[in-house]
Structures are given as C-alpha cells and as structure tokens.
Short mmCIF file of C-alpha atoms and ligand atoms in Angstrom, two decimals:
data_model
loop_
_atom_site.label_atom_id
_atom_site.label_comp_id
_atom_site.label_asym_id
_atom_site.label_seq_id
_atom_site.Cartn_x
_atom_site.Cartn_y
_atom_site.Cartn_z
CA MET S 27 -93.41 145.05 172.01
CA LYS S 28 -91.33 147.91 173.78
CA ILE S 29 -90.26 147.00 177.14
CA LEU S 30 -88.86 149.43 179.76
CA ILE S 31 -86.61 147.67 182.13
CA THR S 32 -85.43 150.08 184.90
CA GLY S 33 -82.24 149.34 186.87
CA GLY S 34 -80.83 147.07 184.34
CA ALA S 35 -77.22 147.98 184.92
CA GLY S 36 -77.75 146.66 188.64
CA PHE S 37 -77.31 143.14 189.66
CA ILE S 38 -80.70 141.49 189.12
CA GLY S 39 -81.78 144.09 186.44
CA SER S 40 -78.68 143.16 184.28
CA HIS S 41 -79.64 139.36 184.25
CA VAL S 42 -83.30 140.16 183.33
CA VAL S 43 -82.02 142.57 180.52
CA ARG S 44 -79.60 139.96 179.18
CA LEU S 45 -82.56 137.21 179.18
CA PHE S 46 -84.91 139.30 177.41
CA VAL S 47 -82.53 140.86 174.92
CA THR S 48 -81.20 137.31 173.99
CA LYS S 49 -84.40 135.34 174.36
CA TYR S 50 -86.95 137.58 172.58
CA PRO S 51 -85.16 139.27 169.57
CA GLU S 52 -88.62 140.52 168.55
CA TYR S 53 -88.93 142.76 171.63
CA GLN S 54 -87.25 146.13 171.84
CA ILE S 55 -85.69 146.48 175.25
CA TYR S 56 -84.89 149.75 176.88
CA ASN S 57 -82.52 149.53 180.05
CA LEU S 58 -83.12 152.84 181.91
CA ASP S 59 -80.55 153.32 184.69
CA GLU S 60 -79.08 156.28 186.54
CA LEU S 61 -75.85 154.27 187.24
CA THR S 62 -75.77 155.03 190.78
CA TYR S 63 -72.73 153.45 192.76
CA ALA S 64 -74.65 150.00 192.20
CA GLY S 65 -75.24 150.61 188.41
CA ASN S 66 -72.46 149.09 186.33
CA LEU S 67 -72.57 148.79 182.53
CA GLU S 68 -70.05 146.28 182.56
CA ASN S 69 -72.78 143.95 183.63
CA VAL S 70 -74.42 144.00 180.35
CA LYS S 71 -71.35 144.63 178.01
CA ASP S 72 -71.86 141.46 176.10
CA ILE S 73 -75.39 142.62 174.83
CA GLU S 74 -74.84 146.25 174.51
CA HIS S 75 -74.41 146.12 170.64
CA SER S 76 -77.65 143.90 170.14
CA SER S 77 -80.03 145.56 167.80
CA ASN S 78 -83.09 145.19 170.20
CA TYR S 79 -81.28 146.99 173.04
CA THR S 80 -81.07 150.60 173.85
CA PHE S 81 -79.42 152.10 176.92
CA LEU S 82 -81.07 155.11 178.60
CA LYS S 83 -79.02 156.94 181.32
CA ALA S 84 -81.97 158.60 183.45
CA ASP S 85 -82.99 159.35 186.84
CA ILE S 86 -86.33 157.98 188.00
CA ASN S 87 -86.52 160.87 190.44
CA ASP S 88 -86.78 163.11 187.46
CA ALA S 89 -90.60 163.20 186.72
CA GLU S 90 -90.38 165.26 183.47
CA LYS S 91 -87.83 163.14 181.91
CA MET S 92 -89.91 160.03 182.54
CA VAL S 93 -92.96 161.61 180.87
CA ASN S 94 -90.76 162.72 177.89
CA LEU S 95 -89.14 159.12 177.32
CA PHE S 96 -92.55 157.57 177.28
CA LYS S 97 -93.51 160.02 174.64
CA LYS S 98 -90.39 159.48 172.87
CA TYR S 99 -90.11 155.63 172.94
CA ASN S 100 -93.76 154.65 173.55
CA PHE S 101 -93.20 151.76 176.06
CA ASP S 102 -95.81 149.12 176.07
CA LYS S 103 -94.64 147.36 179.24
CA VAL S 104 -92.47 148.32 182.26
CA ILE S 105 -90.34 145.95 184.54
CA HIS S 106 -89.28 148.10 187.35
CA LEU S 107 -86.11 147.08 189.25
CA ALA S 108 -84.40 150.50 189.83
CA ALA S 109 -84.08 151.02 193.55
CA GLU S 110 -81.89 151.77 196.41
CA SER S 111 -81.41 148.11 197.78
CA HIS S 112 -78.95 147.86 200.48
CA VAL S 113 -80.41 147.67 203.95
CA ASP S 114 -77.34 148.99 205.87
CA ARG S 115 -77.37 152.13 203.52
CA SER S 116 -81.00 152.76 204.26
CA ILE S 117 -80.14 152.82 207.93
CA THR S 118 -77.57 155.72 207.50
CA ASP S 119 -79.62 157.61 204.71
CA PRO S 120 -83.39 156.79 204.75
CA LEU S 121 -84.35 159.77 202.53
CA ALA S 122 -82.29 158.46 199.58
CA PHE S 123 -84.62 155.39 199.79
CA VAL S 124 -87.75 157.39 199.97
CA ARG S 125 -86.64 159.54 196.95
CA THR S 126 -85.83 156.72 194.69
CA ASN S 127 -88.07 153.72 195.90
CA VAL S 128 -91.04 155.75 196.77
CA ILE S 129 -91.21 158.85 194.62
CA GLY S 130 -89.17 157.50 191.74
CA THR S 131 -91.71 154.64 191.41
CA ILE S 132 -94.60 157.09 191.68
CA ASN S 133 -93.06 159.30 188.76
CA LEU S 134 -92.80 156.07 186.79
CA LEU S 135 -96.48 155.25 187.60
CA ASN S 136 -97.51 158.55 186.59
CA ALA S 137 -95.74 158.61 183.25
CA ALA S 138 -97.22 155.18 182.57
CA LYS S 139 -100.67 156.13 183.55
CA ASP S 140 -100.85 159.16 181.68
CA HIS S 141 -99.33 157.89 178.41
CA TRP S 142 -101.36 154.88 178.39
CA LYS S 143 -104.72 156.53 179.58
CA ASP S 144 -106.40 156.06 176.25
CA ASP S 145 -105.59 152.27 175.77
CA LEU S 146 -104.71 150.11 178.62
CA GLU S 147 -104.86 147.10 176.43
CA ASN S 148 -101.71 144.98 176.24
CA LYS S 149 -99.87 147.42 178.87
CA LEU S 150 -98.41 146.35 182.10
CA PHE S 151 -96.46 147.79 184.94
CA TYR S 152 -94.60 144.91 186.63
CA HIS S 153 -93.11 145.83 189.73
CA ILE S 154 -90.12 143.99 191.38
CA SER S 155 -90.21 144.01 195.08
CA THR S 156 -88.76 142.11 198.03
CA ASP S 157 -89.93 139.47 200.92
CA GLU S 158 -88.53 142.08 203.33
CA VAL S 159 -91.86 144.03 203.08
CA TYR S 160 -93.39 141.25 205.25
CA GLY S 161 -91.16 141.88 208.14
CA THR S 162 -89.74 139.05 210.03
CA LEU S 163 -90.66 135.48 210.94
CA GLY S 164 -90.31 133.53 214.21
CA GLU S 165 -88.88 129.85 214.24
CA THR S 166 -91.68 128.59 212.03
CA GLY S 167 -93.95 129.74 209.15
CA LEU S 168 -93.63 131.14 205.88
CA PHE S 169 -94.66 134.39 203.83
CA THR S 170 -97.39 133.86 201.64
CA GLU S 171 -98.98 136.37 199.11
CA THR S 172 -101.55 137.35 201.74
CA THR S 173 -99.21 137.97 204.62
CA ALA S 174 -99.73 141.47 206.22
CA TYR S 175 -97.03 143.82 205.54
CA ASP S 176 -94.74 144.63 208.59
CA PRO S 177 -91.56 146.35 207.25
CA ASN S 178 -88.75 147.03 209.98
CA SER S 179 -86.00 148.74 207.99
CA PRO S 180 -86.17 152.07 206.08
CA TYR S 181 -85.36 150.05 203.06
CA SER S 182 -88.24 147.57 203.57
CA ALA S 183 -90.58 150.38 204.59
CA SER S 184 -89.82 152.28 201.08
CA LYS S 185 -90.42 149.15 199.27
CA ALA S 186 -93.64 148.36 200.99
CA SER S 187 -94.59 151.90 200.44
CA SER S 188 -93.83 151.59 196.63
CA ASP S 189 -95.85 148.26 196.46
CA HIS S 190 -98.98 150.11 198.04
CA PHE S 191 -98.80 152.71 195.54
CA VAL S 192 -98.46 150.28 192.59
CA ARG S 193 -101.59 148.49 193.77
CA ALA S 194 -103.42 151.85 194.46
CA TYR S 195 -102.63 152.91 191.00
CA GLY S 196 -104.21 149.62 189.79
CA GLU S 197 -107.40 150.20 191.89
CA THR S 198 -107.86 153.89 191.43
CA TYR S 199 -106.66 154.38 187.72
CA GLY S 200 -107.17 150.73 186.30
CA LEU S 201 -103.30 150.63 185.46
CA PRO S 202 -102.52 146.89 184.83
CA PHE S 203 -99.86 145.73 187.36
CA ILE S 204 -98.27 142.77 188.66
CA ILE S 205 -95.79 142.82 191.75
CA SER S 206 -93.59 139.98 192.72
CA ASN S 207 -91.81 139.76 196.20
CA CYS S 208 -88.41 137.81 195.99
CA SER S 209 -86.09 136.35 198.74
CA ASN S 210 -82.42 137.04 198.85
CA ASN S 211 -80.55 136.71 195.55
CA TYR S 212 -77.02 135.68 195.00
CA GLY S 213 -74.90 135.11 191.98
CA PRO S 214 -72.61 136.71 189.14
CA ASN S 215 -72.46 140.67 189.26
CA GLN S 216 -73.60 141.36 192.93
CA PHE S 217 -72.09 144.42 194.29
CA PRO S 218 -69.70 143.61 197.15
CA GLU S 219 -71.57 145.32 199.86
CA LYS S 220 -73.95 142.42 200.09
CA LEU S 221 -73.20 139.40 202.17
CA ILE S 222 -71.87 136.71 199.95
CA PRO S 223 -69.86 138.75 197.46
CA LEU S 224 -68.44 141.06 200.40
CA PHE S 225 -67.34 137.85 202.26
CA PHE S 226 -65.80 136.46 199.00
CA ASN S 227 -63.76 139.55 198.57
CA ASN S 228 -62.74 139.68 202.17
CA ILE S 229 -61.78 135.93 201.98
CA ILE S 230 -59.39 136.26 198.98
CA SER S 231 -57.88 139.39 200.61
CA ASN S 232 -57.42 137.62 204.02
CA LYS S 233 -59.75 140.33 205.77
CA ALA S 234 -62.07 139.74 208.69
CA LEU S 235 -65.58 138.51 207.77
CA PRO S 236 -67.89 140.75 209.81
CA VAL S 237 -70.86 138.72 211.19
CA TYR S 238 -73.44 140.63 212.52
CA GLY S 239 -74.65 139.69 216.21
CA ASP S 240 -74.71 135.89 216.79
CA GLY S 241 -74.99 135.04 213.00
CA LYS S 242 -78.14 132.89 213.78
CA TYR S 243 -80.19 135.13 211.42
CA THR S 244 -81.91 133.16 208.58
CA ARG S 245 -82.28 134.17 205.01
CA ASP S 246 -83.87 132.26 201.82
CA TRP S 247 -81.51 132.29 199.02
CA LEU S 248 -82.33 132.15 195.36
CA TYR S 249 -79.67 132.21 192.43
CA VAL S 250 -80.17 135.41 190.59
CA ILE S 251 -80.72 133.76 187.10
CA ASP S 252 -83.54 131.44 188.56
CA HIS S 253 -85.03 134.95 189.70
CA ALA S 254 -84.54 136.30 186.15
CA HIS S 255 -86.37 133.15 184.66
CA ALA S 256 -89.34 133.69 187.25
CA ILE S 257 -89.70 137.31 186.20
CA ASP S 258 -89.91 136.15 182.45
CA LEU S 259 -92.72 133.71 183.62
CA VAL S 260 -94.72 136.19 185.70
CA PHE S 261 -94.11 139.06 183.02
CA HIS S 262 -95.60 136.70 180.39
CA LYS S 263 -98.21 134.46 182.30
CA GLY S 264 -98.98 136.37 185.39
CA GLU S 265 -102.44 137.63 186.07
CA ASN S 266 -103.31 141.27 186.24
CA LYS S 267 -103.59 142.69 189.97
CA SER S 268 -101.70 139.65 191.09
CA THR S 269 -98.92 139.30 193.56
CA TYR S 270 -96.22 136.46 193.22
CA ASN S 271 -93.83 135.09 196.04
CA ILE S 272 -90.64 133.88 194.43
CA GLY S 273 -88.11 131.80 196.51
CA GLY S 274 -86.40 128.35 196.49
CA PHE S 275 -87.39 127.00 199.84
CA ASN S 276 -83.83 127.52 200.86
CA GLU S 277 -83.40 128.71 204.25
CA TRP S 278 -79.71 129.12 205.76
CA GLN S 279 -78.63 130.41 208.97
CA ASN S 280 -75.83 133.19 208.18
CA LEU S 281 -73.28 131.18 210.08
CA ASP S 282 -73.88 127.89 208.29
CA LEU S 283 -73.91 129.72 204.89
CA ILE S 284 -70.60 131.51 205.59
CA LYS S 285 -69.03 128.24 206.84
CA LEU S 286 -70.01 126.59 203.54
CA LEU S 287 -68.50 129.56 201.69
CA CYS S 288 -65.52 129.54 203.49
CA GLU S 289 -65.09 125.61 202.80
CA ILE S 290 -65.59 126.29 198.95
CA MET S 291 -63.02 129.09 199.14
CA ASP S 292 -60.49 126.88 200.87
CA LYS S 293 -60.83 124.23 198.27
CA ARG S 294 -60.44 126.85 195.38
CA LEU S 295 -57.61 128.66 196.75
CA GLY S 296 -55.73 125.51 198.02
CA ARG S 297 -55.80 126.56 201.59
CA ALA S 298 -56.02 124.21 204.51
CA LYS S 299 -59.44 123.12 205.60
CA GLY S 300 -60.88 125.71 208.13
CA GLU S 301 -58.37 128.40 207.22
CA SER S 302 -60.84 131.09 205.70
CA ALA S 303 -63.18 130.31 208.64
CA LYS S 304 -60.64 131.74 210.93
CA LEU S 305 -61.40 135.03 209.32
CA ILE S 306 -64.95 135.04 210.94
CA THR S 307 -65.42 137.95 213.45
CA TYR S 308 -68.52 138.94 215.17
CA VAL S 309 -69.40 142.44 215.21
CA LYS S 310 -72.30 144.82 216.45
CA ASP S 311 -75.53 143.64 215.16
CA ARG S 312 -77.46 145.72 212.39
CA PRO S 313 -80.14 147.76 214.07
CA GLY S 314 -83.69 146.22 213.49
CA HIS S 315 -82.14 143.23 212.02
CA ASP S 316 -84.90 140.85 210.81
CA LYS S 317 -84.53 137.32 212.26
CA ARG S 318 -85.92 135.11 209.71
CA TYR S 319 -87.24 135.37 206.11
CA ALA S 320 -88.66 132.40 204.27
CA ILE S 321 -90.98 132.43 201.36
CA ASP S 322 -93.74 130.12 200.36
CA ALA S 323 -93.42 129.80 196.87
CA THR S 324 -96.37 127.39 196.20
CA LYS S 325 -98.27 129.98 194.03
CA ILE S 326 -95.67 130.58 191.44
CA ASN S 327 -94.63 126.73 191.63
CA THR S 328 -98.23 125.50 190.96
CA GLU S 329 -100.01 128.20 188.91
CA LEU S 330 -96.98 129.20 186.66
CA GLY S 331 -94.69 125.94 186.76
CA TRP S 332 -91.76 127.79 188.03
CA LYS S 333 -88.90 126.24 190.20
CA PRO S 334 -85.40 126.90 190.53
CA SER S 335 -82.83 125.22 188.39
CA VAL S 336 -79.90 124.90 190.65
CA THR S 337 -79.32 123.69 194.55
CA PHE S 338 -77.72 126.27 196.71
CA GLU S 339 -74.48 124.42 196.79
CA GLU S 340 -74.44 124.38 192.99
CA GLY S 341 -75.26 128.03 192.77
CA LEU S 342 -72.77 129.04 195.48
CA GLU S 343 -69.89 127.22 193.64
CA LYS S 344 -70.91 128.75 190.31
CA THR S 345 -70.97 132.12 191.93
CA VAL S 346 -67.51 131.64 193.54
CA ASP S 347 -66.13 130.47 190.22
CA TRP S 348 -67.63 133.54 188.27
CA TYR S 349 -65.99 135.98 190.84
CA LEU S 350 -62.70 134.04 190.65
CA GLU S 351 -62.81 134.04 186.94
CA ASN S 352 -63.70 137.87 186.93
CA PRO S 353 -61.20 139.59 189.18
CA GLU S 354 -61.09 142.70 186.86
CA TRP S 355 -64.86 143.04 187.55
CA LEU S 356 -64.49 143.17 191.27
CA LYS S 357 -61.15 145.31 191.13
CA ASN S 358 -63.04 147.85 189.01
CA VAL S 359 -66.09 147.90 191.24
CA THR S 360 -64.03 148.08 194.58
CA SER S 361 -61.81 150.88 192.92
CA GLY S 362 -64.79 152.85 191.46
CA LYS S 363 -63.14 152.45 188.05
CA TYR S 364 -66.42 150.75 186.48
CA GLN S 365 -67.85 154.31 186.85
CA GLU S 366 -65.68 155.85 183.97
CA TYR S 367 -67.22 153.09 181.56
CA TYR S 368 -70.28 155.03 180.66
CA ASP S 369 -68.11 158.20 179.72
CA LYS S 370 -65.71 155.92 177.61
CA GLN S 371 -68.58 154.16 176.04
CA TYR S 372 -71.45 156.70 175.42
CA VAL S 373 -70.26 160.38 175.88
P1 LIG P 24 -78.92 147.03 192.72
O1 LIG P 24 -78.58 148.00 193.93
O2 LIG P 24 -77.77 145.94 192.41
O3 LIG P 24 -79.38 147.68 191.47
C1 LIG P 24 -80.15 148.89 191.34
C2 LIG P 24 -80.12 149.44 190.18
O4 LIG P 24 -81.04 150.60 190.13
C3 LIG P 24 -78.55 150.15 189.73
O5 LIG P 24 -77.99 149.71 188.49
C4 LIG P 24 -78.76 151.50 189.97
O6 LIG P 24 -77.95 152.35 189.12
C5 LIG P 24 -80.31 151.63 189.65
N1 LIG P 24 -80.88 153.01 190.27
C6 LIG P 24 -80.81 153.31 191.51
N2 LIG P 24 -81.54 154.43 191.70
C7 LIG P 24 -81.89 154.94 190.43
C8 LIG P 24 -82.61 156.05 190.08
N3 LIG P 24 -82.96 157.07 190.82
N4 LIG P 24 -82.92 156.13 188.76
C9 LIG P 24 -82.53 155.19 187.84
N5 LIG P 24 -81.79 154.03 188.22
C10 LIG P 24 -81.47 153.94 189.48
O7 LIG P 24 -80.19 146.07 193.14
P2 LIG P 24 -80.71 144.68 193.05
O8 LIG P 24 -80.15 143.83 194.12
O9 LIG P 24 -80.42 144.32 191.52
O10 LIG P 24 -82.02 144.72 193.26
C11 LIG P 24 -82.94 145.12 191.93
C12 LIG P 24 -84.43 145.19 192.33
O11 LIG P 24 -84.82 143.92 193.10
C13 LIG P 24 -84.73 146.32 193.74
O12 LIG P 24 -86.05 146.82 193.41
C14 LIG P 24 -84.63 145.42 194.99
O13 LIG P 24 -85.61 146.13 195.98
C15 LIG P 24 -85.33 144.22 194.27
N6 LIG P 24 -84.92 142.87 195.12
C16 LIG P 24 -83.77 142.56 195.44
C17 LIG P 24 -83.31 141.31 196.09
C18 LIG P 24 -81.83 141.15 196.30
O14 LIG P 24 -81.41 140.19 196.98
N7 LIG P 24 -80.90 141.76 195.69
C19 LIG P 24 -84.26 140.54 196.38
C20 LIG P 24 -85.63 140.84 196.12
C21 LIG P 24 -85.92 141.91 195.41
O1 LIG P 25 -84.70 139.31 201.29
C1 LIG P 25 -84.51 140.07 200.19
C2 LIG P 25 -83.41 141.27 200.38
O2 LIG P 25 -82.33 140.69 200.49
C3 LIG P 25 -83.34 142.29 199.26
O3 LIG P 25 -84.78 142.99 199.24
C4 LIG P 25 -82.22 143.34 199.52
O4 LIG P 25 -82.07 144.23 198.55
C5 LIG P 25 -80.93 142.71 199.70
O5 LIG P 25 -79.82 143.45 200.06
C6 LIG P 25 -81.18 141.48 200.93
O6 LIG P 25 -81.25 141.93 202.20
P1 LIG P 25 -80.37 141.53 203.45
O7 LIG P 25 -80.43 142.54 204.43
O8 LIG P 25 -81.06 140.30 203.71
O9 LIG P 25 -79.00 141.10 202.70
P2 LIG P 25 -77.57 141.32 203.19
O10 LIG P 25 -76.65 140.82 202.06
O11 LIG P 25 -77.06 142.67 203.33
O12 LIG P 25 -77.43 140.50 204.46
C7 LIG P 25 -77.81 139.18 204.42
C8 LIG P 25 -77.58 138.57 206.05
O13 LIG P 25 -76.26 138.76 206.34
C9 LIG P 25 -78.44 139.41 206.96
O14 LIG P 25 -78.91 138.82 208.10
C10 LIG P 25 -77.32 140.66 207.58
C11 LIG P 25 -76.07 139.51 207.51
N1 LIG P 25 -74.78 140.37 207.15
C12 LIG P 25 -74.60 141.25 206.10
C13 LIG P 25 -73.41 141.92 206.04
C14 LIG P 25 -73.40 142.88 204.72
C15 LIG P 25 -73.65 140.07 208.19
O15 LIG P 25 -73.78 139.43 208.88
N2 LIG P 25 -72.62 141.00 207.82
C16 LIG P 25 -72.39 141.77 206.75
O16 LIG P 25 -71.45 142.39 206.58
#
C-alpha cells in the first residue's frame, strides 16, 4: 500500500508518519510537506532513512504538481493533515487559510478523484479535521458527530469548508472518504505558538504568560501520540463516508491548565512553589474566542475500541520532560534555524 501523508513535518503529522513508518514496514509512506514555518524535518529525523519512507517537498496549492505526484507515485490512500493550523494567524491573514485549507484540499481531492476514477476499490481519502468546526459550547453539552457546523474563526471556517468539500466529493464523485474531528492536541514537537509550548518557553525564559481574557475558556486536551493511534485505527477500521470525533473526555479551563503547568515547571526547575505562576499576565482577548470545546468520543470508543493511553497529568509531565530534554529543538525553532535543515539534507 502506498500512503500519501500530507503535513508530515508538522506537529501531529510527524507523529502519524513515525507510527506508520515503524508499525507498517510493508507500507510505503510518502510524507508531502511544503515546510512552511510550521514544518520541521527535524521532527522526523529518526525515521528519515527508513526504506519505506520518502519525503516530498511540495505545496498542496500547486494543483498540477499534485496531479503529477499521483501519476508518479500511484498513491492508494491519503491521510491529509497539511493545513494552516493556528487560530491567531487566521485572524491576521484569513486568505492564507482559504488557500491552503480550502483550495489546497480541493487540489488534493481533484488529483485523487481523477487518478482513482477507474478503480475506487481500496482507495481512501482520510481528512484530519478539528472540533472547532462545531463552534462553541455553553456550560454543558458535548460535540457529537451530528452536531451542526457553526465555525467562528477564519481557521475553523476554512476547516469546516474543507470538510464539506471532502464529503461533497464522496457524494458527487463516489470518492471513498473518512473525516475525523479531534480536540486540542499537546505533546512533543508542537510549535511554540500554541498555548502549552508557548507557555513552557516563556516560563523557562522568565517571560510573561499572556492569558487571553479572563482565562476561563475551556479546551478538551488529548496527547498527540494518542491522536496518532486513533488515526491509525480510523484509517484501518473506519467506515467509508463516516465521521469520527476524537477526544479524551478531558476538559480544562485555561487557567487551571496553566497553573498545573506552572507547578510542574517549578518542580522541574527547582523553583519555589508558586514562582512560575507569578508570570501569569492577563492580556486582551482573542476576537471571536470560543468559550468551550468538549468532544463526545463515544463512537470511536465503542465502535473502534479506542481510548487514550495517558491521563492529562501524565501526558503534560511527559511533554514538559520532552521539551526540557530537547532544548536544541526549541532553540532551532525559535531562532528559525530549523529551516536550514532541508537545504542541508536534501538539496
Ligand atoms: P502544524 O501547523 O503543526 O503542521 C502543519 C503542517 O502542514 C506543517 O508541516 C506545514 O509545513 C504543512 N503545510 C502547511 N501548508 C502547506 C501547504 N500549502 N502544502 C504542504 N504542506 C503544508 O499543524 P498540526 O497542529 O500538526 O495540525 C495538523 C492537522 O490536524 C491540521 O489539519 C489541523 O487542522 C488538524 N488538527 C489540529 C489539532 C491541534 O490541536 N493541533 C487538533 C485537531 C485537528
Ligand atoms: O480544538 C482543536 C484546535 O486546537 C486545533 O484545530 C487548532 O489547530 C489548535 O491550534 C487548537 O486551537 P486553540 O485556539 O484552542 O489552541 P491555542 O493553543 O491557540 O489556544 C488554546 C487556548 O489558550 C485558547 O482558549 C486560547 C488560549 N491562549 C492561547 C495562546 C496562544 C491564551 O490564553 N494565550 C495564548 O498566548
């Protein structure tokens, strides 16, 4: 089986690529990534010489290139993760999100549909999406697979749009597809613009921790490796034309999460209890900030037998330890040095 994984140099994609390359030596894995600011080949350095792994530097916005790559490599299945993924960036540059998340996804859908048109047997377009497409929840309730889409940020609107196109290609052209919508991921290799790695980096550098609004926003957190295992299961066992919500029933208000992170950091850095929390600073809120996300993961739990392997406390400690053990990774990412890696390695 030849599997195209897009966005495999990013945070979640790199864990998915590693899992597939190591667990399935009989599959050929093609990691397609444009290496934007969020793509870092150091994330997959440990598997880059595996015989079943190929890296393809390409932009999903280049429609012709997508067609040519399908012709050249004859992919059987796609796991599509490449995207612009940060909500704050979508507020300052919505069009970048329309280009990659909507048009880029359509380019891939067109390439897959045209290449597979004579034989749709054993083909799959697996689209990785987010719980943010469902909008925001009040104090109670959970997002299920049938919750109506109600996106509030340019990021979530672009992901919702791409989900609709995937489903429409399934209905209109018979393209076999699956969509999964996951909650907030955390863990090793996350770019330090997202809450947990940003705050880790600020704590070690004794910089302010910018809490948006009153900090009473709720997110449902999942360890990235647990998400990769869920993707593996959905890819192999999921039903055509289905959606799966992925989450760990693990809601945290931002302030509680930040205080827990500060406590762990105090211990790891040998600081007095409460020292890191002094860095908490309330700043202007994110426009259109969704109040609460929470996933009902009953379907994937019961139908596919998936559940997370670590508690949030364990996962957060593992994450902090990974960042402490990999200061070079963080240094290279914050200095932009990681972007030289491709030239050194491949050009
Ligand atoms: P990320 O920003 O860390 O990585 C995105 C990757 O896509 C990068 O390697 C980047 O270089 C690549 N990319 C971006 N534009 C590209 C283009 N035009 N052509 C080719 N490659 C391109 O993102 P992530 O957090 O790993 O998220 C991966 C996917 O999972 C996204 O689709 C995101 O919407 C979804 N998702 C993320 C989360 C989360 O909490 N991070 C939760 C649910 C769903
Ligand atoms: O729910 C899934 C989504 O989770 C993914 O689809 C997105 O790709 C991913 O970025 C994430 O979106 P969020 O906006 O929830 O993640 P972020 O880490 O940016 O913010 C988490 C919460 O922390 C949110 O309520 C905003 C708040 N926050 C964030 C930052 C960066 C702060 O208070 N201060 C900050 O500096």
